[in-house]
Amino acid sequence: MHALEERGIPVINSPRAIERTVDKLWTSALLERAGLPVPETVVCDDPDEALAAFRALGDVIVKPLFGSMGLGMVRVTTEEMAFRVFRTLETIRGVYYLQRAIDHEGCDVRAFVVGDRVVGAIERRAAGWRTNIARGGEARAITPSGPWAELALRAARAVGADYAGVDLLPAPDGTVYVVEVNGIPGWRGLQQATSSDVAAAIVDHCLARAAAR
């Protein structure tokens, strides 16, 4: 994709945007720099440092640095569990990416951004803490309020994505956290729950970009 871009061919999303969004640490850093609310995050490469971070944060989600659809994520709530998880990661020379767990009652929002608008959004619900549709979560269409839509747009802009799936997580204190920006998002779950034509919105955006060149 870099080679295409160097030849002057528009690539959407850009290779740089995709690189930013597949790396959770990079994404989190860009979101925080943009002033967006993200869960407290610690990244380290030592199991003892990871254990110290768990003790400081209390209840954490341990995520792979790269990945999607909730794969490889573990919620760690006890020191015994933390010790086992971190030692397992040590054997595969994994990076420890820990985020403070946000109580959200099994509900979050995936907003789909194309260009400068949110073309569709779903509320995802699940019995546990993982709400991903790929992991069994159920979806219903919603119209995000102005502040929620603005958060999604700002998150996509922060990583330089033309289109993105932005996950928003409401906390009991009213804070809405940005927990993921997916630069290569699927939209089957959203398409099944809403009347939004996501593919058409992306095509229209591509045509508008091409016409503006």
CSV table of C-alpha atoms in Angstrom, one decimal, residues 15-163:
chain,number,residue,atom,x,y,z
A,15,PRO,CA,-1.1,2.7,5.2
A,16,ARG,CA,-0.1,5.0,8.0
A,17,ALA,CA,-3.6,5.1,9.5
A,18,ILE,CA,-3.8,1.3,9.4
A,19,GLU,CA,-0.4,1.0,11.1
A,20,ARG,CA,-1.5,3.4,13.8
A,21,THR,CA,-4.8,1.5,14.5
A,22,VAL,CA,-3.4,-2.1,14.5
A,23,ASP,CA,-1.0,-1.1,17.3
A,24,LYS,CA,-3.1,-0.5,20.4
A,25,LEU,CA,-0.3,1.4,22.2
A,26,TRP,CA,0.1,3.8,19.3
A,27,THR,CA,-3.7,4.3,19.1
A,28,SER,CA,-3.9,5.0,22.8
A,29,ALA,CA,-1.1,7.5,22.7
A,30,LEU,CA,-2.7,9.4,19.8
A,31,LEU,CA,-6.1,9.4,21.4
A,32,GLU,CA,-4.6,10.7,24.7
A,33,ARG,CA,-2.6,13.4,22.8
A,34,ALA,CA,-5.8,14.5,21.2
A,35,GLY,CA,-7.4,15.0,24.6
A,36,LEU,CA,-9.8,12.1,24.3
A,37,PRO,CA,-10.8,10.0,27.4
A,38,VAL,CA,-9.0,6.7,27.3
A,39,PRO,CA,-8.8,4.1,30.2
A,40,GLU,CA,-5.6,4.3,32.2
A,41,THR,CA,-3.1,2.2,30.4
A,42,VAL,CA,0.3,0.6,31.3
A,43,VAL,CA,2.6,-1.1,28.8
A,44,CYS,CA,5.7,-3.0,29.9
A,45,ASP,CA,7.8,-6.0,29.0
A,46,ASP,CA,8.5,-7.4,32.5
A,47,PRO,CA,6.1,-9.6,34.5
A,48,ASP,CA,7.1,-7.9,37.8
A,49,GLU,CA,6.3,-4.5,36.3
A,50,ALA,CA,3.0,-5.9,35.0
A,51,LEU,CA,2.2,-7.2,38.5
A,52,ALA,CA,3.0,-3.8,40.0
A,53,ALA,CA,0.7,-2.2,37.5
A,54,PHE,CA,-2.1,-4.6,38.3
A,55,ARG,CA,-1.7,-3.8,42.0
A,56,ALA,CA,-2.0,-0.1,41.2
A,57,LEU,CA,-4.9,-0.4,38.8
A,58,GLY,CA,-6.8,-3.1,40.6
A,59,ASP,CA,-9.0,-4.6,37.9
A,60,VAL,CA,-7.5,-4.7,34.4
A,61,ILE,CA,-8.1,-6.0,30.9
A,62,VAL,CA,-4.9,-7.5,29.5
A,63,LYS,CA,-4.9,-7.2,25.7
A,64,PRO,CA,-2.6,-8.3,22.9
A,65,LEU,CA,-0.8,-5.3,21.4
A,66,PHE,CA,-2.1,-6.3,18.0
A,67,GLY,CA,-5.4,-8.0,17.4
A,68,SER,CA,-9.2,-7.5,17.1
A,69,MET,CA,-12.6,-9.1,17.8
A,70,GLY,CA,-11.7,-9.5,21.5
A,71,LEU,CA,-9.3,-12.4,20.7
A,72,GLY,CA,-6.6,-12.9,23.3
A,73,MET,CA,-8.1,-10.5,25.9
A,74,VAL,CA,-8.3,-11.5,29.5
A,75,ARG,CA,-9.8,-9.7,32.5
A,76,VAL,CA,-7.6,-10.0,35.6
A,77,THR,CA,-9.2,-9.4,38.9
A,78,THR,CA,-7.0,-11.2,41.5
A,79,GLU,CA,-3.3,-11.3,42.2
A,80,GLU,CA,-3.2,-15.1,41.7
A,81,MET,CA,-4.7,-14.8,38.3
A,82,ALA,CA,-2.4,-11.9,37.4
A,83,PHE,CA,0.7,-13.9,38.4
A,84,ARG,CA,-0.5,-16.8,36.1
A,85,VAL,CA,-1.4,-14.6,33.2
A,86,PHE,CA,1.8,-12.6,33.3
A,87,ARG,CA,4.1,-15.7,33.7
A,88,THR,CA,2.4,-17.2,30.7
A,89,LEU,CA,3.0,-14.1,28.6
A,90,GLU,CA,6.6,-14.2,29.8
A,91,THR,CA,7.1,-17.7,28.2
A,92,ILE,CA,6.0,-16.3,24.8
A,93,ARG,CA,7.9,-13.1,25.2
A,94,GLY,CA,4.7,-11.1,25.1
A,95,VAL,CA,4.3,-7.4,25.7
A,96,TYR,CA,2.1,-6.6,28.7
A,97,TYR,CA,-0.7,-4.1,27.7
A,98,LEU,CA,-3.0,-3.4,30.6
A,99,GLN,CA,-6.0,-1.1,30.8
A,100,ARG,CA,-8.0,-0.3,33.8
A,101,ALA,CA,-11.3,-2.2,33.5
A,102,ILE,CA,-14.4,0.1,33.2
A,103,ASP,CA,-17.6,-1.2,34.6
A,104,HIS,CA,-20.1,-0.9,31.8
A,105,GLU,CA,-22.8,-3.5,32.6
A,106,GLY,CA,-22.1,-5.5,29.4
A,107,CYS,CA,-22.9,-2.6,27.1
A,108,ASP,CA,-20.9,-0.4,24.7
A,109,VAL,CA,-21.3,1.5,21.4
A,110,ARG,CA,-19.6,0.9,18.0
A,111,ALA,CA,-19.8,4.0,15.9
A,112,PHE,CA,-18.9,3.8,12.2
A,113,VAL,CA,-17.2,6.9,10.9
A,114,VAL,CA,-16.8,7.7,7.2
A,115,GLY,CA,-15.2,11.0,6.4
A,116,ASP,CA,-16.7,13.7,8.6
A,117,ARG,CA,-19.9,11.9,9.7
A,118,VAL,CA,-21.1,8.9,11.7
A,119,VAL,CA,-22.9,6.8,9.1
A,120,GLY,CA,-24.3,4.3,11.6
A,121,ALA,CA,-24.0,3.1,15.2
A,122,ILE,CA,-25.0,0.1,17.2
A,123,GLU,CA,-25.3,-0.6,20.9
A,124,ARG,CA,-23.7,-4.0,21.7
A,125,ARG,CA,-24.8,-6.0,24.7
A,126,ALA,CA,-23.5,-9.2,26.2
A,127,ALA,CA,-23.8,-11.2,29.4
A,128,GLY,CA,-20.1,-10.7,30.2
A,129,TRP,CA,-17.6,-7.9,29.8
A,130,ARG,CA,-16.7,-8.7,26.1
A,131,THR,CA,-19.4,-7.2,23.8
A,132,ASN,CA,-17.8,-8.0,20.4
A,133,ILE,CA,-20.4,-9.3,17.9
A,134,ALA,CA,-17.8,-11.9,16.9
A,135,ARG,CA,-17.8,-13.1,20.5
A,136,GLY,CA,-21.6,-13.4,20.8
A,137,GLY,CA,-22.7,-9.9,21.6
A,138,GLU,CA,-26.1,-8.7,20.4
A,139,ALA,CA,-26.6,-5.4,18.5
A,140,ARG,CA,-29.3,-2.9,18.1
A,141,ALA,CA,-29.3,0.3,16.0
A,142,ILE,CA,-29.0,3.6,17.8
A,143,THR,CA,-28.5,7.2,16.9
A,144,PRO,CA,-25.6,8.5,18.9
A,145,SER,CA,-26.1,11.8,20.7
A,146,GLY,CA,-24.0,14.8,19.5
A,147,PRO,CA,-21.3,14.4,22.1
A,148,TRP,CA,-20.9,10.7,21.4
A,149,ALA,CA,-20.8,11.3,17.7
A,150,GLU,CA,-18.2,14.1,18.1
A,151,LEU,CA,-16.0,11.7,20.2
A,152,ALA,CA,-16.1,9.1,17.4
A,153,LEU,CA,-15.2,11.7,14.8
A,154,ARG,CA,-12.4,13.1,16.9
A,155,ALA,CA,-11.0,9.6,17.5
A,156,ALA,CA,-11.0,8.8,13.8
A,157,ARG,CA,-9.3,12.1,13.0
A,158,ALA,CA,-6.7,11.5,15.8
A,159,VAL,CA,-5.4,8.4,13.9
A,160,GLY,CA,-5.8,9.9,10.5
A,161,ALA,CA,-8.5,7.4,9.3
A,162,ASP,CA,-10.9,8.1,6.5
A,163,TYR,CA,-13.2,5.5,7.9
